C-alpha cells in the first residue's frame, strides 16, 4: 500500500511540474523577473492590439502661442547599413526597433596656395598641407515621423518644429532610463481640419464619447491625433502631448495612467533653445491643482498613483491631469527626486509587459519613502512662487 501511494504522489508531482513548465512557456510575460531584452525571443504572433488602449486617451493641453509652423515632406526609414533588432509586438503593444546610434561626419579644412581656407568632406590631395579636422555629430535616429493632414491644409512650420521637440523628448528620457533602453518608434501625427471631423474619427476609433478631448493616440497605428486648433501653439502642445504617449509606450510599455499622462503633460511644454531642451511650468495647471487640493481633494498620493482609467476619467479628471503633470515637474526639478524617478522608469522599461506598482517603487526609491514624497510635493505645490524652468 505505501508503494502504491508513493507512486501515485510521484506521478501527480510530475504532472504538476509539466503543467507549470507548459504554463511558463505559454505566458512568459507573467514572470516578473523577465527582462525586456528577453522579449526579443518571443514569437511575433501576439494578438493584434486594441485600436485604442483603455484609459490612454488624453485631453487637449493649455496653449500659449510661441512660434509659427511649417510642413516639410516626411522622412521615413532607417539609415542604410545599420542593423535594427526588432522587438516584436508583445502584450498588445506595437513592435519597436533599436535606436540608430549617432554618426560622425568629418569636415576637413586647410589653406590653399593663395592662403584661402577650404572646407571639404574630402581631405586634400597634397600630403604636405596642414589639415584641420572638424567633427560633426548627428543625433541618433530616435523615430520615424510621418505627418498626415486629413482634409486640413498643411500648418506652416509644423513638422520643422515638431522634429526637434520630439528629439528633445527622447534625449531627456534617455537621461532617465539610459540610452540602451530607448526604442525607435514610428510616430504618425494625424491632423484634422476642425474639431468636428476630429471628434468623428476619435469616436469611431475608440468607440467612446470623446467630446472632452483635444487629442488621443492609438497603439494600433502609433497615431497621435489632433486637429487644427484656433491657436497654433495649442495644436503643437497637443501634438507633443500625444507624441509623448507613443514614445512612452514604445520605451516603457505598460505603465499606470498617472505616469503616462504626467509625462505627456510635462513634455507638452518642451522647447528647444539652441542646444538646450527647456521645459517650462504650466502655471495655470499648477494653480488649478493647488486650488483643487485646498478645496478638499481627498485622495492620498498612494491612492492617486493607483487610479484606474475609470476613476481617472471621473469627476476629478481635469485635476488628475494637473496633479500628474505637477508631480512629474516636481520630480524633475531636483537631482535626488529625478534620480528616484529615473529608477522608477528604468525598472518599468526593464519589465516592459508588466504594469508595476509605482507607489511601491517610489516608496523604495524616493528618499524617506512615499510619505515624505507626499509632504514635500504638497509643500512645493502650495508654494505660489513661480517655478523655474528645467534646462537639460
CSV table of C-alpha atoms in Angstrom, one decimal:
chain,number,residue,atom,x,y,z
A,1,UNK,CA,0.0,0.0,0.0
A,2,UNK,CA,2.8,2.6,0.8
A,3,UNK,CA,4.4,1.8,-2.5
A,4,UNK,CA,1.2,2.5,-4.4
A,5,UNK,CA,0.6,5.7,-2.5
A,6,UNK,CA,4.2,6.8,-3.2
A,7,UNK,CA,3.9,6.0,-6.9
A,8,UNK,CA,0.6,7.9,-7.1
A,9,UNK,CA,2.1,11.0,-5.4
A,10,UNK,CA,5.2,10.9,-7.7
A,11,UNK,CA,3.0,10.7,-10.8
A,12,UNK,CA,0.9,13.7,-9.6
A,13,UNK,CA,4.1,15.7,-8.9
A,14,UNK,CA,5.4,15.0,-12.3
A,15,UNK,CA,2.1,16.2,-13.9
A,16,UNK,CA,2.2,19.4,-11.8
A,17,UNK,CA,5.8,20.1,-12.9
A,18,UNK,CA,4.9,19.6,-16.6
A,19,UNK,CA,1.9,21.8,-16.1
A,20,UNK,CA,4.0,24.6,-14.6
A,21,UNK,CA,6.6,24.3,-17.4
A,22,UNK,CA,3.8,24.4,-20.0
A,23,UNK,CA,2.2,27.5,-18.4
A,24,UNK,CA,5.5,29.3,-18.3
A,25,UNK,CA,6.1,28.6,-22.0
A,26,UNK,CA,2.7,30.0,-22.9
A,27,UNK,CA,2.8,33.0,-20.6
A,28,UNK,CA,6.3,34.5,-20.4
A,29,UNK,CA,5.1,38.0,-19.7
A,30,UNK,CA,3.7,36.9,-16.4
A,31,UNK,CA,7.1,36.3,-14.9
A,32,UNK,CA,8.2,39.4,-13.1
A,33,UNK,CA,11.9,38.7,-13.5
A,34,UNK,CA,11.9,38.5,-17.3
A,35,UNK,CA,13.9,41.5,-18.7
A,36,UNK,CA,12.9,43.4,-21.7
A,37,UNK,CA,15.8,42.1,-23.7
A,38,UNK,CA,14.4,38.6,-23.4
A,39,UNK,CA,11.2,39.7,-25.1
A,40,UNK,CA,13.1,39.7,-28.4
A,41,UNK,CA,12.8,35.9,-28.3
A,42,UNK,CA,9.0,35.9,-28.0
A,43,UNK,CA,7.2,34.8,-31.2
A,44,UNK,CA,5.9,37.7,-33.2
A,45,UNK,CA,2.4,36.2,-33.4
A,46,UNK,CA,1.0,38.2,-30.5
A,47,UNK,CA,-2.7,39.1,-30.8
A,48,UNK,CA,-3.5,42.3,-32.6
A,49,UNK,CA,-3.6,45.3,-30.3
A,50,UNK,CA,-6.9,47.1,-29.5
A,51,UNK,CA,-7.5,50.2,-31.6
A,52,UNK,CA,-7.0,52.4,-28.6
A,53,UNK,CA,-5.9,51.1,-25.2
A,54,UNK,CA,-8.4,51.8,-22.4
A,55,UNK,CA,-7.7,54.9,-20.5
A,56,UNK,CA,-4.9,56.1,-22.8
A,57,UNK,CA,-6.7,59.0,-24.5
A,58,UNK,CA,-5.9,62.5,-23.4
A,59,UNK,CA,-7.2,66.0,-23.2
A,60,UNK,CA,-6.0,69.0,-25.1
A,61,UNK,CA,-3.3,70.8,-23.2
A,62,UNK,CA,-3.2,74.5,-22.5
A,63,UNK,CA,-1.8,76.7,-25.2
A,64,UNK,CA,0.4,79.8,-25.4
A,65,UNK,CA,1.3,80.9,-28.9
A,66,UNK,CA,5.1,80.8,-29.3
A,67,UNK,CA,6.1,80.2,-32.9
A,68,UNK,CA,5.0,79.6,-36.5
A,69,UNK,CA,4.7,76.2,-38.1
A,70,UNK,CA,5.5,74.6,-41.5
A,71,UNK,CA,5.1,71.2,-43.0
A,72,UNK,CA,8.0,69.5,-44.9
A,73,UNK,CA,8.0,66.1,-46.6
A,74,UNK,CA,8.3,63.3,-44.1
A,75,UNK,CA,11.5,61.2,-43.9
A,76,UNK,CA,10.8,57.6,-43.1
A,77,UNK,CA,13.1,54.6,-42.9
A,78,UNK,CA,16.3,53.8,-41.0
A,79,UNK,CA,19.8,54.8,-42.0
A,80,UNK,CA,21.2,52.4,-44.6
A,81,UNK,CA,23.6,49.8,-43.4
A,82,UNK,CA,22.5,49.9,-39.7
A,83,UNK,CA,21.3,46.8,-38.1
A,84,UNK,CA,18.0,47.3,-36.2
A,85,UNK,CA,17.0,44.5,-33.9
A,86,UNK,CA,13.2,44.1,-33.9
A,87,UNK,CA,11.4,43.5,-30.7
A,88,UNK,CA,8.1,42.0,-31.9
A,89,UNK,CA,4.7,43.3,-30.7
A,90,UNK,CA,4.0,41.8,-27.3
A,91,UNK,CA,1.4,42.4,-24.5
A,92,UNK,CA,-0.7,44.1,-27.3
A,93,UNK,CA,1.9,46.9,-27.9
A,94,UNK,CA,3.5,47.8,-31.2
A,95,UNK,CA,6.8,46.4,-32.3
A,96,UNK,CA,9.9,48.6,-31.9
A,97,UNK,CA,13.5,48.6,-33.1
A,98,UNK,CA,16.9,49.6,-31.8
A,99,UNK,CA,17.7,53.3,-31.9
A,100,UNK,CA,20.3,54.0,-34.6
A,101,UNK,CA,23.5,55.3,-32.9
A,102,UNK,CA,25.0,58.7,-33.6
A,103,UNK,CA,27.1,59.1,-36.6
A,104,UNK,CA,30.2,61.2,-37.1
A,105,UNK,CA,30.7,63.5,-40.1
A,106,UNK,CA,34.3,64.8,-40.6
A,107,UNK,CA,34.9,68.1,-42.4
A,108,UNK,CA,38.5,68.9,-43.5
A,109,UNK,CA,39.8,72.5,-43.5
A,110,UNK,CA,43.1,73.8,-44.9
A,111,UNK,CA,44.6,76.8,-46.7
A,112,UNK,CA,45.3,76.6,-50.4
A,113,UNK,CA,48.2,78.2,-52.2
A,114,UNK,CA,46.6,81.6,-52.2
A,115,UNK,CA,46.0,81.5,-48.4
A,116,UNK,CA,42.3,80.9,-48.7
A,117,UNK,CA,40.6,78.5,-46.3
A,118,UNK,CA,39.0,75.5,-48.0
A,119,UNK,CA,36.3,73.3,-46.3
A,120,UNK,CA,35.6,69.9,-47.8
A,121,UNK,CA,34.2,66.5,-46.8
A,122,UNK,CA,37.3,65.0,-48.6
A,123,UNK,CA,40.9,65.6,-47.4
A,124,UNK,CA,43.3,67.5,-49.7
A,125,UNK,CA,45.3,65.5,-52.3
A,126,UNK,CA,48.5,67.4,-51.3
A,127,UNK,CA,50.0,65.5,-48.4
A,128,UNK,CA,52.2,68.4,-47.2
A,129,UNK,CA,49.2,70.7,-46.5
A,130,UNK,CA,48.3,71.2,-42.8
A,131,UNK,CA,44.8,69.9,-42.3
A,132,UNK,CA,42.3,70.6,-39.5
A,133,UNK,CA,39.6,68.0,-39.0
A,134,UNK,CA,36.2,69.2,-37.7
A,135,UNK,CA,33.8,66.5,-36.3
A,136,UNK,CA,30.1,67.0,-36.6
A,137,UNK,CA,27.9,64.5,-34.7
A,138,UNK,CA,24.3,63.8,-35.8
A,139,UNK,CA,21.6,62.9,-33.4
A,140,UNK,CA,20.5,59.2,-33.3
A,141,UNK,CA,17.6,58.2,-35.4
A,142,UNK,CA,15.1,58.1,-32.5
A,143,UNK,CA,11.9,57.9,-34.5
A,144,UNK,CA,10.4,57.9,-38.0
A,145,UNK,CA,7.9,60.8,-38.3
A,146,UNK,CA,5.0,61.0,-40.7
A,147,UNK,CA,2.7,64.0,-40.6
A,148,UNK,CA,-0.7,63.4,-42.3
A,149,UNK,CA,-3.2,66.2,-42.9
A,150,UNK,CA,-6.6,64.6,-43.4
A,151,UNK,CA,-8.6,67.3,-45.1
A,152,UNK,CA,-6.6,70.0,-43.5
A,153,UNK,CA,-4.2,72.4,-45.1
A,154,UNK,CA,-0.5,72.0,-44.1
A,155,UNK,CA,0.3,74.0,-41.0
A,156,UNK,CA,3.3,76.3,-41.7
A,157,UNK,CA,6.5,75.1,-40.0
A,158,UNK,CA,4.6,72.4,-38.0
A,159,UNK,CA,6.9,69.4,-39.0
A,160,UNK,CA,10.0,71.6,-38.8
A,161,UNK,CA,9.2,72.5,-35.2
A,162,UNK,CA,7.9,69.1,-34.1
A,163,UNK,CA,11.1,67.2,-35.1
A,164,UNK,CA,13.5,68.9,-32.7
A,165,UNK,CA,10.8,68.8,-29.9
A,166,UNK,CA,10.3,65.1,-30.2
A,167,UNK,CA,14.1,64.6,-30.4
A,168,UNK,CA,14.4,66.6,-27.2
A,169,UNK,CA,11.8,64.4,-25.5
A,170,UNK,CA,13.9,61.3,-26.5
A,171,UNK,CA,17.1,63.0,-25.2
A,172,UNK,CA,15.6,63.8,-21.8
A,173,UNK,CA,14.0,60.3,-21.5
A,174,UNK,CA,17.4,58.9,-22.4
A,175,UNK,CA,18.9,60.6,-19.4
A,176,UNK,CA,16.2,59.0,-17.2
A,177,UNK,CA,16.1,55.4,-18.5
A,178,UNK,CA,19.5,55.1,-20.1
A,179,UNK,CA,20.3,55.3,-23.8
A,180,UNK,CA,20.3,51.5,-24.0
A,181,UNK,CA,16.7,51.3,-23.0
A,182,UNK,CA,15.5,53.7,-25.8
A,183,UNK,CA,13.4,52.2,-28.6
A,184,UNK,CA,12.8,53.7,-32.0
A,185,UNK,CA,9.1,54.2,-32.9
A,186,UNK,CA,7.0,55.0,-35.9
A,187,UNK,CA,5.4,58.3,-35.0
A,188,UNK,CA,2.4,59.1,-37.1
A,189,UNK,CA,0.9,62.5,-36.4
A,190,UNK,CA,-2.6,62.9,-37.8
A,191,UNK,CA,-4.2,66.4,-38.1
A,192,UNK,CA,-7.8,67.0,-38.9
A,193,UNK,CA,-9.1,70.4,-40.2
A,194,UNK,CA,-11.5,71.1,-37.4
A,195,UNK,CA,-12.9,69.7,-34.1
A,196,UNK,CA,-16.0,68.2,-35.7
A,197,UNK,CA,-14.0,65.9,-38.1
A,198,UNK,CA,-11.6,65.1,-35.3
A,199,UNK,CA,-14.4,64.0,-33.0
A,200,UNK,CA,-15.9,61.9,-35.7
A,201,UNK,CA,-12.7,60.0,-36.2
A,202,UNK,CA,-11.9,59.8,-32.5
A,203,UNK,CA,-15.3,58.4,-31.6
A,204,UNK,CA,-15.2,55.9,-34.4
A,205,UNK,CA,-11.7,54.8,-33.4
A,206,UNK,CA,-12.3,54.5,-29.7
A,207,UNK,CA,-16.0,53.6,-29.5
A,208,UNK,CA,-16.3,56.2,-26.8
A,209,UNK,CA,-17.6,59.7,-26.3
A,210,UNK,CA,-14.5,61.9,-27.0
A,211,UNK,CA,-16.2,65.3,-26.6
A,212,UNK,CA,-13.9,66.3,-23.7
A,213,UNK,CA,-10.7,65.6,-25.6
A,214,UNK,CA,-8.5,67.6,-27.9
A,215,UNK,CA,-6.3,64.7,-28.9
A,216,UNK,CA,-5.7,61.0,-28.5
A,217,UNK,CA,-3.3,58.3,-29.5
A,218,UNK,CA,-3.7,54.7,-30.6
A,219,UNK,CA,-1.3,51.8,-30.2
A,220,UNK,CA,-2.6,50.0,-33.3
A,221,UNK,CA,-1.1,52.5,-35.7
A,222,UNK,CA,1.1,54.6,-33.4
A,223,UNK,CA,-1.1,57.6,-34.3
A,224,UNK,CA,-1.0,60.8,-32.3
A,225,UNK,CA,-4.2,62.6,-33.4
A,226,UNK,CA,-5.4,66.1,-33.0
A,227,UNK,CA,-7.0,68.9,-35.1
A,228,UNK,CA,-6.2,72.5,-36.2
A,229,UNK,CA,-7.0,74.5,-33.1
A,230,UNK,CA,-7.7,78.2,-33.0
A,231,UNK,CA,-4.2,78.9,-31.6
A,232,UNK,CA,-1.3,77.3,-33.4
A,233,UNK,CA,0.6,76.6,-30.2
A,234,UNK,CA,-2.4,74.7,-28.9
A,235,UNK,CA,-2.0,72.3,-31.9
A,236,UNK,CA,1.7,72.0,-31.2
A,237,UNK,CA,1.2,71.3,-27.5
A,238,UNK,CA,-1.4,68.6,-28.2
A,239,UNK,CA,0.8,67.1,-30.8
A,240,UNK,CA,3.7,66.9,-28.3
A,241,UNK,CA,1.4,65.5,-25.6
A,242,UNK,CA,0.1,62.7,-27.8
A,243,UNK,CA,3.5,62.1,-29.4
A,244,UNK,CA,4.9,61.5,-25.8
A,245,UNK,CA,2.3,58.8,-25.3
A,246,UNK,CA,3.5,57.0,-28.4
A,247,UNK,CA,7.2,57.3,-27.3
A,248,UNK,CA,6.5,56.3,-23.7
A,249,UNK,CA,4.6,53.2,-24.9
A,250,UNK,CA,7.5,52.3,-27.1
A,251,UNK,CA,10.1,52.7,-24.4
A,252,UNK,CA,8.3,51.8,-21.1
A,253,UNK,CA,5.5,49.5,-22.3
A,254,UNK,CA,2.6,49.1,-19.8
A,255,UNK,CA,2.6,52.0,-17.3
A,256,UNK,CA,-0.1,53.3,-15.0
A,257,UNK,CA,-2.2,56.2,-16.2
A,258,UNK,CA,-0.8,58.8,-13.9
A,259,UNK,CA,2.7,58.2,-15.3
A,260,UNK,CA,1.5,58.2,-18.9
A,261,UNK,CA,-0.4,61.4,-18.5
A,262,UNK,CA,2.2,63.1,-16.2
A,263,UNK,CA,5.0,62.6,-18.7
A,264,UNK,CA,2.8,63.7,-21.6
A,265,UNK,CA,1.7,66.9,-19.7
A,266,UNK,CA,5.4,67.6,-18.8
A,267,UNK,CA,6.8,67.1,-22.3
A,268,UNK,CA,4.0,69.1,-24.0
A,269,UNK,CA,5.8,72.1,-22.6
A,270,UNK,CA,9.2,71.3,-24.1
A,271,UNK,CA,11.0,73.9,-26.2
A,272,UNK,CA,14.4,73.8,-27.9
A,273,UNK,CA,16.6,76.8,-27.3
A,274,UNK,CA,19.9,76.4,-29.1
A,275,UNK,CA,21.4,73.1,-27.8
A,276,UNK,CA,19.2,73.2,-24.7
A,277,UNK,CA,16.0,71.3,-24.0
A,278,UNK,CA,13.8,73.5,-21.8
A,279,UNK,CA,10.6,72.6,-20.1
A,280,UNK,CA,8.6,75.4,-18.5
A,281,UNK,CA,6.0,75.0,-15.8
A,282,UNK,CA,2.3,75.2,-16.7
A,283,UNK,CA,1.5,77.8,-14.0
A,284,UNK,CA,-2.3,77.7,-14.8
A,285,UNK,CA,-2.3,73.9,-14.3
A,286,UNK,CA,-0.4,74.3,-11.1
A,287,UNK,CA,-2.9,76.9,-9.8
A,288,UNK,CA,-5.8,74.6,-10.7
A,289,UNK,CA,-4.1,71.7,-8.9
A,290,UNK,CA,-3.4,73.9,-5.9
A,291,UNK,CA,-7.0,75.1,-5.7
A,292,UNK,CA,-8.4,71.5,-6.0
A,293,UNK,CA,-6.2,70.4,-3.1
A,294,UNK,CA,-7.3,73.3,-1.0
A,295,UNK,CA,-11.0,72.6,-1.8
A,296,UNK,CA,-10.7,69.1,-0.3
A,297,UNK,CA,-9.3,66.6,-2.8
A,298,UNK,CA,-9.5,63.6,-0.6
A,299,UNK,CA,-7.2,61.0,-2.2
A,300,UNK,CA,-3.8,60.4,-0.6
A,301,UNK,CA,-0.8,60.2,-3.0
A,302,UNK,CA,-0.6,56.4,-2.9
A,303,UNK,CA,-4.3,56.2,-3.9
A,304,UNK,CA,-3.8,58.8,-6.7
A,305,UNK,CA,-0.9,56.7,-8.1
A,306,UNK,CA,-3.1,53.6,-8.2
A,307,UNK,CA,-6.1,55.2,-10.0
A,308,UNK,CA,-7.6,53.0,-12.8
A,309,UNK,CA,-8.8,54.6,-16.1
A,310,UNK,CA,-12.5,54.8,-14.9
A,311,UNK,CA,-11.5,56.6,-11.7
A,312,UNK,CA,-9.1,58.8,-13.6
A,313,UNK,CA,-11.8,60.0,-16.0
A,314,UNK,CA,-14.4,60.6,-13.3
A,315,UNK,CA,-15.4,64.0,-11.9
A,316,UNK,CA,-11.9,65.0,-11.0
A,317,UNK,CA,-10.4,64.2,-14.4
A,318,UNK,CA,-9.0,67.7,-15.0
A,319,UNK,CA,-7.4,67.7,-11.5
A,320,UNK,CA,-5.8,64.4,-12.2
A,321,UNK,CA,-4.1,65.7,-15.3
A,322,UNK,CA,-3.0,68.8,-13.5
A,323,UNK,CA,-1.7,66.8,-10.5
A,324,UNK,CA,0.1,64.3,-12.7
A,325,UNK,CA,1.9,67.0,-14.6
A,326,UNK,CA,2.8,68.8,-11.4
A,327,UNK,CA,4.2,65.7,-9.8
A,328,UNK,CA,6.5,65.0,-12.8
A,329,UNK,CA,7.6,68.6,-12.8
A,330,UNK,CA,8.4,68.4,-9.1
A,331,UNK,CA,10.3,65.2,-9.6
A,332,UNK,CA,12.3,66.6,-12.5
A,333,UNK,CA,13.3,69.8,-10.6
A,334,UNK,CA,15.7,68.3,-8.1
A,335,UNK,CA,18.6,65.9,-8.5
A,336,UNK,CA,17.6,63.5,-5.8
A,337,UNK,CA,13.9,63.5,-6.9
A,338,UNK,CA,15.0,63.0,-10.5
A,339,UNK,CA,17.2,60.1,-9.5
A,340,UNK,CA,14.2,58.4,-7.8
A,341,UNK,CA,12.0,58.9,-10.9
A,342,UNK,CA,14.9,57.6,-13.1
A,343,UNK,CA,14.9,54.4,-11.1
A,344,UNK,CA,11.2,54.0,-11.4
A,345,UNK,CA,11.3,54.5,-15.2
A,346,UNK,CA,14.3,52.2,-15.6
A,347,UNK,CA,12.6,49.5,-13.6
A,348,UNK,CA,9.5,49.9,-15.7
A,349,UNK,CA,11.4,49.7,-19.0
A,350,UNK,CA,13.1,46.5,-17.9
A,351,UNK,CA,9.6,45.0,-17.1
A,352,UNK,CA,8.1,46.1,-20.4
A,353,UNK,CA,5.0,43.9,-20.3
A,354,UNK,CA,4.2,44.2,-16.6
A,355,UNK,CA,2.4,47.1,-15.1
A,356,UNK,CA,4.3,47.7,-11.9
A,357,UNK,CA,3.1,49.3,-8.6
A,358,UNK,CA,4.7,52.7,-9.0
A,359,UNK,CA,3.7,53.7,-5.5
A,360,UNK,CA,5.7,50.8,-4.1
A,361,UNK,CA,8.6,51.8,-6.3
A,362,UNK,CA,8.6,55.4,-5.2
A,363,UNK,CA,8.3,54.2,-1.6
A,364,UNK,CA,11.5,52.3,-2.2
A,365,UNK,CA,13.4,54.8,-4.3
A,366,UNK,CA,12.4,58.2,-3.0
A,367,UNK,CA,14.5,59.5,0.0
A,368,UNK,CA,12.3,58.9,3.0
A,369,UNK,CA,9.6,56.9,1.1
A,370,UNK,CA,6.3,57.9,-0.3
A,371,UNK,CA,5.0,59.6,2.9
A,372,UNK,CA,8.0,62.1,2.6
A,373,UNK,CA,7.3,62.5,-1.1
A,374,UNK,CA,3.7,63.4,-0.4
A,375,UNK,CA,4.7,66.0,2.2
A,376,UNK,CA,7.4,67.5,0.0
A,377,UNK,CA,5.2,67.6,-3.1
A,378,UNK,CA,2.3,69.2,-1.2
A,379,UNK,CA,4.5,71.9,0.2
A,380,UNK,CA,6.1,72.6,-3.2
A,381,UNK,CA,2.7,72.8,-4.8
A,382,UNK,CA,1.2,75.1,-2.2
A,383,UNK,CA,4.2,77.5,-2.7
A,384,UNK,CA,2.7,80.1,-5.1
A,385,UNK,CA,6.1,81.3,-6.3
A,386,UNK,CA,7.0,80.9,-9.9
A,387,UNK,CA,8.6,77.6,-10.8
A,388,UNK,CA,11.9,77.9,-12.6
A,389,UNK,CA,12.1,76.1,-16.0
A,390,UNK,CA,14.1,72.9,-16.4
A,391,UNK,CA,17.1,73.1,-18.7
A,392,UNK,CA,18.8,69.9,-20.0
